[in-house]
Amino acid sequence: MNFIEEFRSSQSGRTLLEYINKRSTKPARFMEFCGGHTVAIFRYGIRQLLPPHIEMLSGPGCPVCVTSTADLDKVIALSRLPGVIICSFGDLLRVPSSRQSLLEVRAEGADVRIVYSTMDALEIARQNPLKKVIFVGIGFETTAPTIAASVIQARNQGLANYYVMSIHKITPPVMRAILDAGETRLSGIICPGHVSSITGSNAWEFIPEEYHLACAVSGFESLDILYCVKSLVDQVEDATPRLDVSYSRAVKPEGNTAALKIMDEVFDICPANWRGIGILPQSGLCLRPEFAAFDAEKNFEIKLSEPSRETPGCLCGEIIKGTRTPLECKLFSKVCTPENPVGPCMVSSEGTCAAYYHYGGKLG
Amino acid sequence: MDKTKILLAHGSGGRLTHDLITKHLVQSLSNPLLNKLDDAAVFESKGKTAFTTDSYVVNPIFFPGGNIGKLAVCGTVNDLSVMGAIPKYLSLAFIIEEGLDISALEEIIKSIAAAAKEAGVEIVTGDTKVVNTGKADKIFINTAGVGFIPEGLDISGANARPDDAVIVSGTMGDHGIAIMAQREGLNFKTAVESDCAPLNGLITDMLKVCPRIHVMRDPTRGGLATTLNEIAGQSQVGIELNEESIPVKPAVGGACEALGLDPLYVANEGKIIAIMPEKDAPAVLSAMKAHPYGKDSAIIGRVISPNPGRVSIRTPLGALRILDMQSGELLPRIC
Ligand code: SF4
Ligand code: SF4
């Protein structure tokens, strides 16, 4: 466990910071893809220690934040069906859809439960044979394998009342979409750590190769992130973009092949609806036809009473793309707070607005 | 009739209730006031009296380092003790879900008796209700407590003053992580035990060397960060911490890293925050370190006048940032 201590060592951190401050001359904009990184960067106070000409932007890396209102509306509609138990990870319950959040439908009597893992959801299905248990599968490549495993387990155990509503997304396509849109003029990218431990760092090779941008895969400790920023600065200063991995204790070039295999066995690649970005082809995961019996979309009639609409004034869509910051949102910290969130970026513990809210407060 | 399970009849007021109370409760918790089995415990008190109550609904009810019974006693003892009171009498009320194993209840009562003995308190009155399956989660416990405050003490969350020192009595986040690690699904290997303990002994030792302690609090739900924010608000002062001096067990730090949590927001059940004039801090610190429940005590920061109501923290890299209150439930990250 000295491991962690080592990656937090203040001495090495300060040395890295000194190096970055000396070496960096060119203005640079780096995007951290992952919400976990956004939180860590704020938590260690890294922003204020970097040279002022280095700008850190937050990207689309939080599954809660990128869930579209339309998908949420579907989940809400499912939760209103008789005899249904909805299971999901905690944060999703608080995200407002067009009209309501899952917490609000729960207060009205819907059976909505927070689970900590898919195994909990399977257990609920086993204990409630007369009910239909729908697990809302949300997340990136990191969570998809465990949900694939739950579907296989349900099949092997003959569980006939377990369904998955898959709103899983995969990350390289959205990275491409952001880069193709060219709205943010980035100089480099900090690639996600947990996601890369499944996909492998190879998944990001296209960033330096096709887009000629600096890139580095990072862990979540202060030194991981500082090492990545150092690498990005070096790449920018030398104009030699490449793929660097500062998180090799968790990330292999080829990723976690066992996890990828089970994901592939259960899921097909299909279009997905990203908040603020819209429908991206080949960026989501849906159940393969062999597993249709477990697919909530195929087994329930989802009726939406009204078309989906975004909350007026909420800039989450822009924030996810890195084109705006929470401080540019008129609702930020006035109308929209973690206690009373207007958009998902304020709900999720890894949301950019929540990170700005909790850690961005001015001192003195 | 299943003799190993709690039945609705155990709460009906009839023979089974009587048996449950006399056999399980009174025998284990025996003391003159309780043994009378009157409708209320009658005792005399003089001087300043502290009175508190709390309900315990923890899940799972058994966890490494304790169970819901130990928690219910320690929690109330600690709530009294941090006010400077010497805890004396507790009430104990159970709401039990039909079907609970009687052996589990026995185990819980055993821990209650042990914790009460360690803390030197008597359980003098109580109540037992049984509810239908599904109407409670195994067992809920409510305890209320009475304690007496010695002459001359004035401890309150509103008493922190600029230049006071902030001390914690040990590592942060042990209880919360022990509970989370125990929950289904989060089966990562940690050897973290809950710190659940009665702290009145430790607090007595502290007050012996420094009766001038301004504030004491136990950082339970919401952890260190939330508790300090409450104190900063009540006292209208700023608090500045030094992150590197806050003790956190490596295993707790590692689990927090894996779950995406901050140990400063994770619950404790056997720790105190104490705030006192800087000049008294060294003496209090050494008294704390001499006690088994305070051996990892550390000075973690100080009270300042700027930024009243806010807590700030110096990160190991040297940056200063706000340490906000926790909002909402602590949930592990999705991926
Ligand atoms: S850790 Fe995973 S879920 Fe969390 S922000 Fe990063 S990529 Fe997203
Ligand atoms: S501050 Fe609230 S309303 Fe504004 S973008 Fe963020 S989540 Fe949306």
PDB file of N, CA, C and O and ligand atoms in Angstrom, chain A residues 34-36 61-63 140 142 192 194-195 220 350, chain B residues 333 335, ligand 1:
ATOM      1  N   CYS A  34     -11.673  12.368 -18.427  1.00  0.00           N
ATOM      2  CA  CYS A  34     -12.384  11.605 -17.403  1.00  0.00           C
ATOM      3  C   CYS A  34     -12.782  12.481 -16.216  1.00  0.00           C
ATOM      4  O   CYS A  34     -11.986  13.273 -15.715  1.00  0.00           O
ATOM      5  N   GLY A  35     -14.010  12.331 -15.767  1.00  0.00           N
ATOM      6  CA  GLY A  35     -14.493  13.091 -14.621  1.00  0.00           C
ATOM      7  C   GLY A  35     -13.720  12.789 -13.345  1.00  0.00           C
ATOM      8  O   GLY A  35     -13.563  13.652 -12.488  1.00  0.00           O
ATOM      9  N   GLY A  36     -13.238  11.556 -13.226  1.00  0.00           N
ATOM     10  CA  GLY A  36     -12.409  11.201 -12.078  1.00  0.00           C
ATOM     11  C   GLY A  36     -11.162  12.083 -12.043  1.00  0.00           C
ATOM     12  O   GLY A  36     -10.701  12.507 -10.976  1.00  0.00           O
ATOM     13  N   GLY A  61     -16.057  12.660 -19.770  1.00  0.00           N
ATOM     14  CA  GLY A  61     -15.796  11.375 -19.134  1.00  0.00           C
ATOM     15  C   GLY A  61     -16.584  11.069 -17.894  1.00  0.00           C
ATOM     16  O   GLY A  61     -16.034  10.619 -16.911  1.00  0.00           O
ATOM     17  N   CYS A  62     -17.870  11.287 -17.881  1.00  0.00           N
ATOM     18  CA  CYS A  62     -18.663  10.780 -16.774  1.00  0.00           C
ATOM     19  C   CYS A  62     -19.944  10.208 -17.338  1.00  0.00           C
ATOM     20  O   CYS A  62     -20.711  10.926 -17.970  1.00  0.00           O
ATOM     21  N   PRO A  63     -20.181   8.926 -17.123  1.00  0.00           N
ATOM     22  CA  PRO A  63     -21.335   8.276 -17.740  1.00  0.00           C
ATOM     23  C   PRO A  63     -22.662   8.920 -17.359  1.00  0.00           C
ATOM     24  O   PRO A  63     -23.585   8.961 -18.168  1.00  0.00           O
ATOM     25  N   PHE A 140     -19.137   3.210 -19.019  1.00  0.00           N
ATOM     26  CA  PHE A 140     -18.284   3.040 -20.191  1.00  0.00           C
ATOM     27  C   PHE A 140     -17.736   1.617 -20.222  1.00  0.00           C
ATOM     28  O   PHE A 140     -18.271   0.720 -19.576  1.00  0.00           O
ATOM     29  N   THR A 142     -15.611   0.359 -18.645  1.00  0.00           N
ATOM     30  CA  THR A 142     -15.267  -0.131 -17.312  1.00  0.00           C
ATOM     31  C   THR A 142     -16.388  -0.934 -16.670  1.00  0.00           C
ATOM     32  O   THR A 142     -16.136  -1.933 -15.996  1.00  0.00           O
ATOM     33  N   PRO A 192      -8.486   8.563 -20.159  1.00  0.00           N
ATOM     34  CA  PRO A 192      -9.032   8.003 -18.915  1.00  0.00           C
ATOM     35  C   PRO A 192      -8.233   6.803 -18.418  1.00  0.00           C
ATOM     36  O   PRO A 192      -7.727   6.009 -19.197  1.00  0.00           O
ATOM     37  N   HIS A 194      -9.305   4.323 -15.745  1.00  0.00           N
ATOM     38  CA  HIS A 194     -10.036   3.067 -15.556  1.00  0.00           C
ATOM     39  C   HIS A 194     -10.507   2.500 -16.882  1.00  0.00           C
ATOM     40  O   HIS A 194     -10.421   1.292 -17.124  1.00  0.00           O
ATOM     41  N   VAL A 195     -11.004   3.384 -17.750  1.00  0.00           N
ATOM     42  CA  VAL A 195     -11.451   2.923 -19.068  1.00  0.00           C
ATOM     43  C   VAL A 195     -10.301   2.236 -19.793  1.00  0.00           C
ATOM     44  O   VAL A 195     -10.443   1.138 -20.341  1.00  0.00           O
ATOM     45  N   PHE A 220      -5.089   8.275 -11.015  1.00  0.00           N
ATOM     46  CA  PHE A 220      -5.900   9.259 -10.303  1.00  0.00           C
ATOM     47  C   PHE A 220      -5.192   9.921  -9.133  1.00  0.00           C
ATOM     48  O   PHE A 220      -5.774  10.704  -8.410  1.00  0.00           O
ATOM     49  N   GLU A 350     -18.696  12.958 -10.198  1.00  0.00           N
ATOM     50  CA  GLU A 350     -17.575  13.265 -11.082  1.00  0.00           C
ATOM     51  C   GLU A 350     -17.944  14.315 -12.118  1.00  0.00           C
ATOM     52  O   GLU A 350     -17.208  14.540 -13.074  1.00  0.00           O
TER      53      GLU A 350
ATOM     54  N   ARG B 333     -17.886   5.647  -7.103  1.00  0.00           N
ATOM     55  CA  ARG B 333     -18.038   6.064  -8.496  1.00  0.00           C
ATOM     56  C   ARG B 333     -18.526   4.897  -9.352  1.00  0.00           C
ATOM     57  O   ARG B 333     -18.379   3.733  -8.980  1.00  0.00           O
ATOM     58  N   CYS B 335     -17.501   3.991 -12.392  1.00  0.00           N
ATOM     59  CA  CYS B 335     -16.498   3.144 -13.070  1.00  0.00           C
ATOM     60  C   CYS B 335     -15.111   3.361 -12.503  1.00  0.00           C
ATOM     61  O   CYS B 335     -14.884   4.321 -11.836  1.00  0.00           O
TER      62      CYS B 335
HETATM   63  S1  SF4 C   1     -13.480   6.941 -13.731  1.00  0.00           S
HETATM   64 FE1  SF4 C   1     -14.745   6.210 -15.370  1.00  0.00          FE
HETATM   65  S2  SF4 C   1     -16.795   6.901 -14.843  1.00  0.00           S
HETATM   66 FE2  SF4 C   1     -15.401   7.999 -13.643  1.00  0.00          FE
HETATM   67  S3  SF4 C   1     -15.134   9.810 -14.822  1.00  0.00           S
HETATM   68 FE3  SF4 C   1     -13.443   8.440 -15.321  1.00  0.00          FE
HETATM   69  S4  SF4 C   1     -14.122   7.416 -17.102  1.00  0.00           S
HETATM   70 FE4  SF4 C   1     -15.859   8.346 -16.159  1.00  0.00          FE
END
